Amino acid sequence: MADNTVMERLVSLCKRRGYIFAGSEIYGGLKGTWDYGPLGVELLRNIKNAWWHDNVTTREDIVGLDSSILMARTVWQASGHESNFTDPLIDCKCCKERFRADQIMESQCPRKPSKHPGEHHECQLTEARKFNLMFKTFVGPVEEDAQMVYLRPETAQGIFVNFKNVCDSTRIKIPFGIAQIGKSFRNEITPKQFIFRSREFEQMEIEFFCKPETSQEWYARWRDARFKWYQDLGLKGSNLRLREHGKEELSFYSCGTSDVEYMFPWGWGELEGIAHRGDYDLKQHQQFSGKDLTYFDDETKERFLPHVIEPSAGATRSVLAFLCEAFAEDQAPNEKGVMETRTVLRLHPRLAPVKAAIFPLVKKEGMPERSMAIYKDLQKHFPVFYDEKGAVGRRYRRQDEAGTPFCLTIDGQTATDQTVTIRDRDSMKQERVTTDKVLGYLLERLKS
Ligand code: GAP
């Protein structure tokens, strides 16, 4: 998949099949914003549900949280975002475009795309200046400085400021984590690569609090567990890597950060960062709020600021990685047995928006009624789709493009022996299964 048109074809499939649309599209679009259509919203939800299930529901040492997007301005002063969450911005006085100074060599001059900004004889680039990425808004009716707040640029700070609330309201003991999924906002200078770098996106973050002396061990555990999570959901082989940051890349308070990276069609990109944050955040909030955020250990009778390991993932960025990995073109026979190119999304069954499609072979001889009965029955368990229009081969192709792992066809034989065919999206092989075994058959395979 290393050709330049892959992204174009994927973006076009996403629009055609109702995965992802450009934000405010009928008004010409709003750069860096994206809307998730009927299939996209299911894929995004399945990713978030899989994350929540694997990291919260099935663990005793993690609890959930849903904090506000709008938070007191002091939160961002304490965290360092107000003074440091900046990118270096360069303007071109000639074409009026803006560029990130650290990405000039990956950017194109709008006047001459074969050149980088600054290389065209008319370019007039300014010096780089710091541009804060947080969006500002106002609480209350008066737009004055005192009422100014930021839309959160990460969900993590909502967790830190609730550390004491969670400790006081639960009986959870260290080591434990607080997990949160939610929207974050960054006024990116150059939103790009489809949904990869957006101005509004979703994150899935855990802050895991532990004793300082166990923090290195937890860091290693989380780093490995998070890498495996993506592998288990289908991001395999040479497209996925774990990259440990060099000393020069680390924040002053961190003694370890690793990125889970995916090989997107344009190159490696970060999916998730696993960072050892020490006690930096709790210390800062303790100082700025004046509240005691230490933890009291009942067993050792010690009071201390826990150290924190932060696995911080992008939910919407994961959508793109799973779509890139799933997107494939192979050869399949058409209605007349002639081989033709088929587009297929080989999404992991846990992530596929629709789990099975149900087709009557023809619209007569009781086939629609029998199909509808199976459809209604399966609908109680997972998302399914009913389609009776057009040639069955074309219906299969539509579902292949939508990523549906199984297609059931109810044909003439169903009335005599109560069997239906179940077609596997990836192998295109068909099996006959009796109608009373269909649910069990699908449930077993959807787990894998
Ligand atoms: N609390 C730590 C934190 O926010 P980050 O590396 O800035 O760390 C974590 O963000 C993850 O959020 C990234 O690995 C990426 O998956 C996602 N992310 C960050 N900025 C994004 C953007 N502009 N668009 C989409 N996803 C983004």
Tab-separated table of C-alpha atoms and ligand atoms in Angstrom:
chain	number	residue	atom	x	y	z
A	1	MET	CA	0.000	0.000	0.000
A	2	ALA	CA	2.882	2.402	-0.496
A	3	ASP	CA	1.374	4.402	-3.325
A	4	ASN	CA	0.265	8.009	-3.109
A	5	THR	CA	-3.290	7.417	-4.237
A	6	VAL	CA	-4.180	5.117	-1.319
A	7	MET	CA	-5.297	8.023	0.855
A	8	GLU	CA	-7.348	9.491	-1.988
A	9	ARG	CA	-9.116	6.179	-2.518
A	10	LEU	CA	-9.674	5.669	1.197
A	11	VAL	CA	-11.062	9.192	1.684
A	12	SER	CA	-13.381	8.631	-1.257
A	13	LEU	CA	-14.567	5.285	0.147
A	14	CYS	CA	-15.190	6.919	3.535
A	15	LYS	CA	-17.475	9.485	1.936
A	16	ARG	CA	-19.179	7.037	-0.439
A	17	ARG	CA	-19.992	4.534	2.286
A	18	GLY	CA	-20.869	7.013	5.035
A	19	TYR	CA	-17.800	6.665	7.241
A	20	ILE	CA	-16.430	10.217	7.367
A	21	PHE	CA	-17.515	13.533	5.831
A	22	ALA	CA	-15.774	16.921	5.797
A	23	GLY	CA	-17.167	19.162	8.564
A	24	SER	CA	-19.659	21.873	7.443
A	25	GLU	CA	-19.276	20.481	3.920
A	26	ILE	CA	-22.289	22.173	2.300
A	27	TYR	CA	-20.803	25.537	3.322
A	28	GLY	CA	-17.446	24.755	1.776
A	29	GLY	CA	-16.046	22.907	4.799
A	30	LEU	CA	-14.336	23.998	8.015
A	31	LYS	CA	-10.688	22.948	7.914
A	32	GLY	CA	-9.624	20.425	10.538
A	33	THR	CA	-13.157	19.278	11.419
A	34	TRP	CA	-14.761	15.991	10.411
A	35	ASP	CA	-18.202	14.431	10.790
A	36	TYR	CA	-18.654	10.719	11.359
A	37	GLY	CA	-21.450	9.220	9.251
A	38	PRO	CA	-23.636	6.172	9.974
A	39	LEU	CA	-20.793	3.650	9.601
A	40	GLY	CA	-18.049	5.924	10.961
A	41	VAL	CA	-19.873	6.601	14.201
A	42	GLU	CA	-20.207	2.837	14.787
A	43	LEU	CA	-16.505	2.232	14.062
A	44	LEU	CA	-15.443	5.055	16.382
A	45	ARG	CA	-17.817	3.800	19.069
A	46	ASN	CA	-16.540	0.222	18.699
A	47	ILE	CA	-12.947	1.409	19.153
A	48	LYS	CA	-13.908	3.386	22.257
A	49	ASN	CA	-15.982	0.490	23.610
A	50	ALA	CA	-13.142	-1.989	23.023
A	51	TRP	CA	-10.733	0.363	24.832
A	52	TRP	CA	-13.137	0.904	27.741
A	53	HIS	CA	-13.945	-2.804	27.988
A	54	ASP	CA	-10.279	-3.863	27.947
A	55	ASN	CA	-8.949	-1.090	30.203
A	56	VAL	CA	-11.800	-0.321	32.602
A	57	THR	CA	-14.621	-2.899	32.668
A	58	THR	CA	-12.384	-5.951	32.882
A	59	ARG	CA	-9.852	-4.484	35.354
A	60	GLU	CA	-10.251	-3.971	39.079
A	61	ASP	CA	-7.587	-1.275	39.277
A	62	ILE	CA	-9.045	1.316	36.862
A	63	VAL	CA	-12.113	3.522	37.288
A	64	GLY	CA	-13.747	5.845	34.768
A	65	LEU	CA	-14.401	9.573	34.656
A	66	ASP	CA	-16.155	12.068	32.394
A	67	SER	CA	-14.955	15.582	33.196
A	68	SER	CA	-15.939	18.922	31.673
A	69	ILE	CA	-14.510	20.256	28.451
A	70	LEU	CA	-14.553	23.765	29.916
A	71	MET	CA	-12.292	24.051	32.939
A	72	ALA	CA	-10.993	26.918	35.062
A	73	ARG	CA	-8.198	28.819	33.339
A	74	THR	CA	-5.887	28.131	36.296
A	75	VAL	CA	-5.919	24.430	35.361
A	76	TRP	CA	-4.008	25.279	32.183
A	77	GLN	CA	-1.713	27.696	33.979
A	78	ALA	CA	-0.828	24.963	36.470
A	79	SER	CA	-0.345	22.299	33.795
A	80	GLY	CA	1.963	24.563	31.806
A	81	HIS	CA	-0.268	24.646	28.734
A	82	GLU	CA	-0.916	28.388	28.866
A	83	SER	CA	2.759	29.210	28.588
A	84	ASN	CA	4.165	26.188	26.768
A	85	PHE	CA	1.536	24.511	24.581
A	86	THR	CA	2.780	26.234	21.456
A	87	ASP	CA	3.938	25.460	17.952
A	88	PRO	CA	6.375	27.665	16.010
A	89	LEU	CA	4.370	29.591	13.394
A	90	ILE	CA	5.670	31.188	10.207
A	91	ASP	CA	3.570	33.433	7.916
A	92	CYS	CA	4.157	34.088	4.265
A	93	LYS	CA	3.378	37.756	3.591
A	94	CYS	CA	3.043	37.000	-0.106
A	95	CYS	CA	0.529	34.126	-0.238
A	96	LYS	CA	-0.867	34.700	3.320
A	97	GLU	CA	-0.477	30.991	4.154
A	98	ARG	CA	0.781	29.838	7.566
A	99	PHE	CA	3.228	27.023	8.209
A	100	ARG	CA	4.730	25.214	11.158
A	101	ALA	CA	8.398	26.154	11.257
A	102	ASP	CA	9.350	22.604	12.231
A	103	GLN	CA	7.445	21.194	9.238
A	104	ILE	CA	8.638	23.482	6.455
A	105	MET	CA	10.377	20.632	4.642
A	106	GLU	CA	7.117	18.587	4.651
A	107	SER	CA	5.025	21.545	3.416
A	108	GLN	CA	4.402	22.809	-0.100
A	109	CYS	CA	4.576	26.365	-1.360
A	110	PRO	CA	0.968	27.120	-2.447
A	111	ARG	CA	2.292	29.026	-5.477
A	112	LYS	CA	4.589	26.219	-6.595
A	113	PRO	CA	3.783	22.911	-4.911
A	114	SER	CA	7.008	21.298	-6.135
A	115	LYS	CA	8.886	23.730	-3.849
A	116	HIS	CA	8.884	24.162	-0.081
A	117	PRO	CA	7.711	27.440	1.503
A	118	GLY	CA	10.526	29.968	1.187
A	119	GLU	CA	11.924	28.468	-2.010
A	120	HIS	CA	9.767	30.425	-4.499
A	121	HIS	CA	11.253	33.794	-5.461
A	122	GLU	CA	8.115	35.632	-4.269
A	123	CYS	CA	7.956	33.957	-0.830
A	124	GLN	CA	8.250	36.377	2.104
A	125	LEU	CA	8.473	34.245	5.234
A	126	THR	CA	8.367	35.879	8.663
A	127	GLU	CA	10.485	34.810	11.627
A	128	ALA	CA	8.968	31.922	13.620
A	129	ARG	CA	6.826	32.987	16.566
A	130	LYS	CA	5.123	30.949	19.276
A	131	PHE	CA	1.476	30.171	18.618
A	132	ASN	CA	-0.616	28.723	21.471
A	133	LEU	CA	-2.795	25.860	20.256
A	134	MET	CA	-5.608	26.250	22.784
A	135	PHE	CA	-8.974	27.566	21.575
A	136	LYS	CA	-10.337	30.427	23.643
A	137	THR	CA	-13.947	31.097	24.512
A	138	PHE	CA	-15.876	33.027	27.170
A	139	VAL	CA	-18.121	31.896	29.991
A	140	GLY	CA	-21.120	34.128	30.602
A	141	PRO	CA	-22.491	36.940	28.455
A	142	VAL	CA	-19.544	39.339	28.598
A	143	GLU	CA	-16.551	38.739	26.367
A	144	GLU	CA	-13.857	40.080	28.678
A	145	ASP	CA	-10.491	38.683	29.697
A	146	ALA	CA	-11.634	37.694	33.180
A	147	GLN	CA	-14.265	35.395	31.647
A	148	MET	CA	-11.896	33.778	29.174
A	149	VAL	CA	-11.520	29.984	29.301
A	150	TYR	CA	-9.987	27.374	27.010
A	151	LEU	CA	-11.515	24.352	25.354
A	152	ARG	CA	-9.427	21.518	26.775
A	153	PRO	CA	-6.524	20.436	24.552
A	154	GLU	CA	-6.303	17.050	26.343
A	155	THR	CA	-8.576	15.049	28.638
A	156	ALA	CA	-5.723	14.284	31.058
A	157	GLN	CA	-5.982	17.440	33.211
A	158	GLY	CA	-9.632	16.620	33.980
A	159	ILE	CA	-8.307	13.448	35.585
A	160	PHE	CA	-5.586	15.136	37.662
A	161	VAL	CA	-7.925	17.772	39.083
A	162	ASN	CA	-10.323	14.981	40.135
A	163	PHE	CA	-7.638	12.762	41.714
A	164	LYS	CA	-8.687	13.690	45.255
A	165	ASN	CA	-12.415	13.374	44.473
A	166	VAL	CA	-11.902	9.862	43.137
A	167	CYS	CA	-9.726	8.828	46.111
A	168	ASP	CA	-12.271	10.228	48.583
A	169	SER	CA	-15.360	8.768	46.886
A	170	THR	CA	-14.092	5.245	46.169
A	171	ARG	CA	-12.101	2.798	48.246
A	172	ILE	CA	-9.610	2.299	45.489
A	173	LYS	CA	-6.000	1.917	46.590
A	174	ILE	CA	-2.743	2.675	44.834
A	175	PRO	CA	-1.698	1.383	42.321
A	176	PHE	CA	-4.797	2.437	40.368
A	177	GLY	CA	-5.773	4.344	37.268
A	178	ILE	CA	-8.463	6.790	36.157
A	179	ALA	CA	-9.612	6.500	32.554
A	180	GLN	CA	-11.414	9.007	30.403
A	181	ILE	CA	-12.595	9.209	26.791
A	182	GLY	CA	-13.580	12.546	25.356
A	183	LYS	CA	-13.217	15.387	22.911
A	184	SER	CA	-10.132	17.573	22.849
A	185	PHE	CA	-9.469	20.687	20.811
A	186	ARG	CA	-6.259	22.068	19.348
A	187	ASN	CA	-6.019	24.986	16.971
A	188	GLU	CA	-3.490	23.127	14.810
A	189	ILE	CA	-1.619	25.418	12.408
A	190	THR	CA	-1.723	22.820	9.663
A	191	PRO	CA	-4.454	20.206	10.170
A	192	LYS	CA	-3.633	17.486	7.670
A	193	GLN	CA	-3.721	13.910	6.441
A	194	PHE	CA	-7.508	13.522	6.604
A	195	ILE	CA	-8.513	12.940	10.263
A	196	PHE	CA	-4.911	12.333	11.446
A	197	ARG	CA	-4.342	15.886	12.675
A	198	SER	CA	-7.688	17.572	13.332
A	199	ARG	CA	-8.678	20.625	15.329
A	200	GLU	CA	-11.412	18.688	17.154
A	201	PHE	CA	-10.707	15.038	17.979
A	202	GLU	CA	-11.223	12.382	20.627
A	203	GLN	CA	-8.716	10.970	23.079
A	204	MET	CA	-8.699	7.883	25.298
A	205	GLU	CA	-6.429	8.541	28.271
A	206	ILE	CA	-5.441	6.785	31.474
A	207	GLU	CA	-3.536	8.324	34.366
A	208	PHE	CA	-2.144	5.443	36.389
A	209	PHE	CA	-1.058	6.414	39.929
A	210	CYS	CA	1.568	4.326	41.692
A	211	LYS	CA	4.312	4.434	44.303
A	212	PRO	CA	7.462	6.167	42.989
A	213	GLU	CA	9.560	3.023	43.500
A	214	THR	CA	7.237	0.882	41.332
A	215	SER	CA	6.795	3.451	38.570
A	216	GLN	CA	9.430	2.088	36.172
A	217	GLU	CA	7.875	-1.347	36.347
A	218	TRP	CA	4.389	0.079	35.643
A	219	TYR	CA	5.756	2.150	32.791
A	220	ALA	CA	7.159	-0.970	31.120
A	221	ARG	CA	3.935	-2.901	31.726
A	222	TRP	CA	1.712	-0.203	30.237
A	223	ARG	CA	4.007	0.317	27.270
A	224	ASP	CA	3.864	-3.373	26.376
A	225	ALA	CA	0.137	-3.778	27.108
A	226	ARG	CA	-0.846	-0.830	24.967
A	227	PHE	CA	1.270	-2.012	22.043
A	228	LYS	CA	-0.347	-5.459	22.241
A	229	TRP	CA	-3.842	-3.916	22.288
A	230	TYR	CA	-3.403	-2.546	18.773
A	231	GLN	CA	-1.904	-5.820	17.579
A	232	ASP	CA	-4.844	-7.782	18.964
A	233	LEU	CA	-7.245	-5.561	17.020
A	234	GLY	CA	-5.486	-6.199	13.743
A	235	LEU	CA	-2.598	-3.703	13.421
A	236	LYS	CA	0.039	-6.280	12.790
A	237	GLY	CA	3.537	-6.838	11.502
A	238	SER	CA	5.770	-4.190	10.100
A	239	ASN	CA	3.051	-1.498	10.108
A	240	LEU	CA	3.223	-1.101	13.891
A	241	ARG	CA	6.196	-0.194	16.054
A	242	LEU	CA	7.028	0.972	19.544
A	243	ARG	CA	9.480	3.861	19.603
A	244	GLU	CA	11.235	4.790	22.823
A	245	HIS	CA	12.028	8.513	23.021
A	246	GLY	CA	15.658	9.530	23.256
A	247	LYS	CA	16.764	11.572	26.315
A	248	GLU	CA	16.715	14.795	24.271
A	249	GLU	CA	13.016	14.283	23.397
A	250	LEU	CA	11.837	13.807	27.002
A	251	SER	CA	10.084	16.521	29.031
A	252	PHE	CA	12.197	17.694	31.977
A	253	TYR	CA	9.970	15.794	34.449
A	254	SER	CA	9.744	12.530	32.476
A	255	CYS	CA	12.027	9.549	32.826
A	256	GLY	CA	10.537	7.591	29.937
A	257	THR	CA	8.163	7.972	26.999
A	258	SER	CA	7.333	5.539	24.220
A	259	ASP	CA	5.131	6.079	21.207
A	260	VAL	CA	3.052	3.431	19.524
A	261	GLU	CA	3.462	4.347	15.863
A	262	TYR	CA	1.651	3.191	12.760
A	263	MET	CA	2.968	3.207	9.205
A	264	PHE	CA	0.323	5.388	7.498
A	265	PRO	CA	0.403	5.608	3.690
A	266	TRP	CA	2.581	8.758	4.002
A	267	GLY	CA	4.909	7.369	6.718
A	268	TRP	CA	5.139	6.715	10.470
A	269	GLY	CA	2.680	8.569	12.717
A	270	GLU	CA	1.991	8.498	16.456
A	271	LEU	CA	-1.116	6.624	17.631
A	272	GLU	CA	-0.468	6.757	21.344
A	273	GLY	CA	2.147	8.021	23.765
A	274	ILE	CA	2.940	6.164	26.988
A	275	ALA	CA	4.660	8.620	29.312
A	276	HIS	CA	6.208	8.422	32.757
A	277	ARG	CA	5.120	11.817	34.140
A	278	GLY	CA	6.573	11.447	37.620
A	279	ASP	CA	4.632	13.582	40.149
A	280	TYR	CA	4.758	16.688	37.927
A	281	ASP	CA	1.002	17.195	37.386
A	282	LEU	CA	-0.190	16.524	40.939
A	283	LYS	CA	2.611	18.733	42.290
A	284	GLN	CA	1.641	21.594	39.980
A	285	HIS	CA	-2.077	21.361	40.837
A	286	GLN	CA	-1.272	21.106	44.531
A	287	GLN	CA	0.787	24.285	44.293
A	288	PHE	CA	-1.680	26.276	42.167
A	289	SER	CA	-4.858	25.161	43.988
A	290	GLY	CA	-3.422	25.156	47.500
A	291	LYS	CA	-5.166	21.789	48.092
A	292	ASP	CA	-3.383	18.777	49.539
A	293	LEU	CA	-3.241	16.182	46.757
A	294	THR	CA	-1.026	13.695	48.581
A	295	TYR	CA	-2.108	10.100	48.991
A	296	PHE	CA	-2.178	8.408	52.382
A	297	ASP	CA	-1.052	4.798	52.376
A	298	ASP	CA	-3.006	2.939	55.126
A	299	GLU	CA	-0.481	0.134	55.304
A	300	THR	CA	2.777	2.057	55.558
A	301	LYS	CA	1.131	5.133	57.149
A	302	GLU	CA	3.029	7.243	54.628
A	303	ARG	CA	1.766	10.307	52.799
A	304	PHE	CA	3.222	11.009	49.343
A	305	LEU	CA	2.514	12.315	45.864
A	306	PRO	CA	2.048	9.301	43.588
A	307	HIS	CA	3.953	8.972	40.342
A	308	VAL	CA	1.963	8.735	37.152
A	309	ILE	CA	2.139	6.610	34.019
A	310	GLU	CA	0.023	8.028	31.215
A	311	PRO	CA	-1.079	5.937	28.228
A	312	SER	CA	-2.644	8.604	25.983
A	313	ALA	CA	-4.311	7.416	22.780
A	314	GLY	CA	-6.145	9.154	19.962
A	315	ALA	CA	-9.548	7.575	19.334
A	316	THR	CA	-10.148	9.342	16.031
A	317	ARG	CA	-6.546	8.826	14.954
A	318	SER	CA	-7.007	5.101	15.680
A	319	VAL	CA	-10.034	5.142	13.357
A	320	LEU	CA	-7.689	6.191	10.563
A	321	ALA	CA	-5.082	3.548	11.398
A	322	PHE	CA	-7.680	0.764	11.508
A	323	LEU	CA	-9.177	1.977	8.211
A	324	CYS	CA	-5.748	2.138	6.526
A	325	GLU	CA	-4.876	-1.360	7.735
A	326	ALA	CA	-8.272	-2.738	6.641
A	327	PHE	CA	-8.360	-1.090	3.209
A	328	ALA	CA	-7.498	-3.605	0.484
A	329	GLU	CA	-8.114	-4.292	-3.157
A	330	ASP	CA	-8.096	-7.869	-4.411
A	331	GLN	CA	-9.515	-9.921	-7.249
A	332	ALA	CA	-12.947	-11.533	-7.029
A	333	PRO	CA	-15.270	-13.109	-9.592
A	334	ASN	CA	-18.269	-11.052	-10.676
A	335	GLU	CA	-21.772	-12.419	-11.486
A	336	LYS	CA	-20.470	-13.937	-14.736
A	337	GLY	CA	-17.423	-15.511	-13.100
A	338	VAL	CA	-15.063	-12.900	-14.588
A	339	MET	CA	-12.382	-11.716	-12.169
A	340	GLU	CA	-12.547	-8.041	-11.277
A	341	THR	CA	-11.071	-5.721	-8.671
A	342	ARG	CA	-12.889	-5.771	-5.360
A	343	THR	CA	-12.493	-3.089	-2.655
A	344	VAL	CA	-12.767	-4.506	0.829
A	345	LEU	CA	-12.362	-3.231	4.376
A	346	ARG	CA	-10.918	-6.127	6.372
A	347	LEU	CA	-11.819	-4.622	9.744
A	348	HIS	CA	-11.454	-6.764	12.862
A	349	PRO	CA	-14.926	-8.240	13.656
A	350	ARG	CA	-14.945	-6.404	17.033
A	351	LEU	CA	-14.575	-3.100	15.203
A	352	ALA	CA	-16.735	-3.677	12.105
A	353	PRO	CA	-19.726	-1.282	12.200
A	354	VAL	CA	-22.222	-3.871	10.892
A	355	LYS	CA	-21.579	-7.469	11.892
A	356	ALA	CA	-23.749	-9.273	9.333
A	357	ALA	CA	-25.908	-8.466	6.319
A	358	ILE	CA	-28.988	-10.542	5.515
A	359	PHE	CA	-30.133	-11.024	1.933
A	360	PRO	CA	-33.055	-12.892	0.393
A	361	LEU	CA	-31.669	-14.301	-2.884
A	362	VAL	CA	-34.800	-13.087	-4.707
A	363	LYS	CA	-37.828	-11.065	-3.643
A	364	LYS	CA	-40.286	-13.981	-3.838
A	365	GLU	CA	-41.095	-17.523	-2.661
A	366	GLY	CA	-41.146	-16.468	0.995
A	367	MET	CA	-37.449	-15.541	0.995
A	368	PRO	CA	-37.922	-11.903	2.161
A	369	GLU	CA	-40.148	-13.055	5.051
A	370	ARG	CA	-37.686	-15.733	6.182
A	371	SER	CA	-34.801	-13.245	5.856
A	372	MET	CA	-36.640	-10.592	7.835
A	373	ALA	CA	-37.282	-13.070	10.667
A	374	ILE	CA	-33.556	-13.863	10.902
A	375	TYR	CA	-32.713	-10.142	10.649
A	376	LYS	CA	-35.078	-9.254	13.517
A	377	ASP	CA	-33.672	-12.050	15.648
A	378	LEU	CA	-30.008	-11.082	15.090
A	379	GLN	CA	-30.739	-7.367	15.561
A	380	LYS	CA	-31.285	-8.019	19.276
A	381	HIS	CA	-27.631	-9.037	19.598
A	382	PHE	CA	-25.557	-6.803	17.294
A	383	PRO	CA	-25.907	-4.356	14.377
A	384	VAL	CA	-27.136	-6.095	11.209
A	385	PHE	CA	-28.278	-4.860	7.802
A	386	TYR	CA	-31.090	-6.083	5.551
A	387	ASP	CA	-30.881	-5.680	1.776
A	388	GLU	CA	-33.101	-7.174	-0.913
A	389	LYS	CA	-32.285	-4.855	-3.824
A	390	GLY	CA	-30.212	-5.764	-6.891
A	391	ALA	CA	-28.055	-8.737	-7.822
A	392	VAL	CA	-26.712	-10.619	-4.821
A	393	GLY	CA	-23.111	-10.241	-6.074
A	394	ARG	CA	-23.445	-6.478	-5.993
A	395	ARG	CA	-24.928	-6.648	-2.514
A	396	TYR	CA	-21.859	-8.630	-1.393
A	397	ARG	CA	-19.553	-5.978	-2.888
A	398	ARG	CA	-21.324	-3.163	-1.049
A	399	GLN	CA	-20.898	-4.998	2.240
A	400	ASP	CA	-17.241	-5.793	1.468
A	401	GLU	CA	-16.624	-2.058	1.077
A	402	ALA	CA	-18.507	-1.335	4.285
A	403	GLY	CA	-16.356	-3.888	6.156
A	404	THR	CA	-19.226	-6.243	7.112
A	405	PRO	CA	-17.573	-9.566	8.076
A	406	PHE	CA	-20.501	-11.866	7.208
A	407	CYS	CA	-23.312	-11.998	4.650
A	408	LEU	CA	-26.208	-14.426	5.050
A	409	THR	CA	-28.227	-15.433	2.002
A	410	ILE	CA	-31.635	-17.026	2.246
A	411	ASP	CA	-32.316	-19.015	-0.931
A	412	GLY	CA	-34.604	-21.724	-2.324
A	413	GLN	CA	-32.933	-24.418	-0.228
A	414	THR	CA	-33.713	-22.586	3.030
A	415	ALA	CA	-37.401	-23.562	2.796
A	416	THR	CA	-36.580	-27.259	2.468
A	417	ASP	CA	-33.670	-27.849	4.874
A	418	GLN	CA	-33.684	-24.681	7.079
A	419	THR	CA	-30.128	-23.757	6.058
A	420	VAL	CA	-28.717	-20.406	4.906
A	421	THR	CA	-25.373	-19.609	3.336
A	422	ILE	CA	-22.896	-17.566	5.393
A	423	ARG	CA	-20.210	-15.847	3.350
A	424	ASP	CA	-16.955	-14.770	4.932
A	425	ARG	CA	-15.856	-11.280	3.782
A	426	ASP	CA	-12.131	-12.044	3.660
A	427	SER	CA	-11.997	-15.559	2.172
A	428	MET	CA	-15.304	-15.135	0.258
A	429	LYS	CA	-15.968	-18.796	1.138
A	430	GLN	CA	-19.547	-19.821	1.876
A	431	GLU	CA	-20.851	-22.360	4.371
A	432	ARG	CA	-24.380	-23.657	4.870
A	433	VAL	CA	-25.552	-23.321	8.458
A	434	THR	CA	-28.985	-24.256	9.895
A	435	THR	CA	-30.992	-21.219	10.962
A	436	ASP	CA	-31.073	-22.256	14.642
A	437	LYS	CA	-27.237	-22.281	14.697
A	438	VAL	CA	-26.699	-18.942	12.910
A	439	LEU	CA	-26.525	-16.800	16.075
A	440	GLY	CA	-24.017	-19.118	17.804
A	441	TYR	CA	-21.935	-19.346	14.614
A	442	LEU	CA	-21.714	-15.555	14.327
A	443	LEU	CA	-21.136	-14.867	18.035
A	444	GLU	CA	-18.205	-17.275	18.064
A	445	ARG	CA	-16.543	-15.625	15.072
A	446	LEU	CA	-17.243	-12.045	16.139
A	447	LYS	CA	-15.190	-12.625	19.303
A	448	SER	CA	-12.004	-13.471	17.431
B	1	GAP	N1	-2.097	13.987	27.685
B	1	GAP	C1	-1.042	13.736	26.780
B	1	GAP	C2	-1.372	14.096	25.398
B	1	GAP	O1	-2.386	14.693	25.113
B	1	GAP	P1	-0.434	13.982	22.972
B	1	GAP	O2	0.706	13.175	22.423
B	1	GAP	O3	-0.431	15.451	22.712
B	1	GAP	O4	-0.434	13.672	24.533
B	1	GAP	C3	-2.113	12.024	22.696
B	1	GAP	O5	-1.800	13.371	22.454
B	1	GAP	C4	-2.731	11.409	21.456
B	1	GAP	O6	-3.841	12.202	21.021
B	1	GAP	C5	-1.801	11.351	20.253
B	1	GAP	O7	-0.972	10.201	20.300
B	1	GAP	C6	-2.780	11.290	19.099
B	1	GAP	O8	-3.233	9.958	18.905
B	1	GAP	C7	-3.945	12.125	19.614
B	1	GAP	N2	-3.892	13.485	19.032
B	1	GAP	C8	-3.136	14.517	19.441
B	1	GAP	N3	-3.352	15.599	18.667
B	1	GAP	C9	-4.252	15.235	17.739
B	1	GAP	C10	-4.880	15.912	16.639
B	1	GAP	N4	-4.648	17.192	16.371
B	1	GAP	N5	-5.778	15.214	15.879
B	1	GAP	C11	-6.058	13.925	16.154
B	1	GAP	N6	-5.497	13.240	17.170
B	1	GAP	C12	-4.603	13.882	17.964
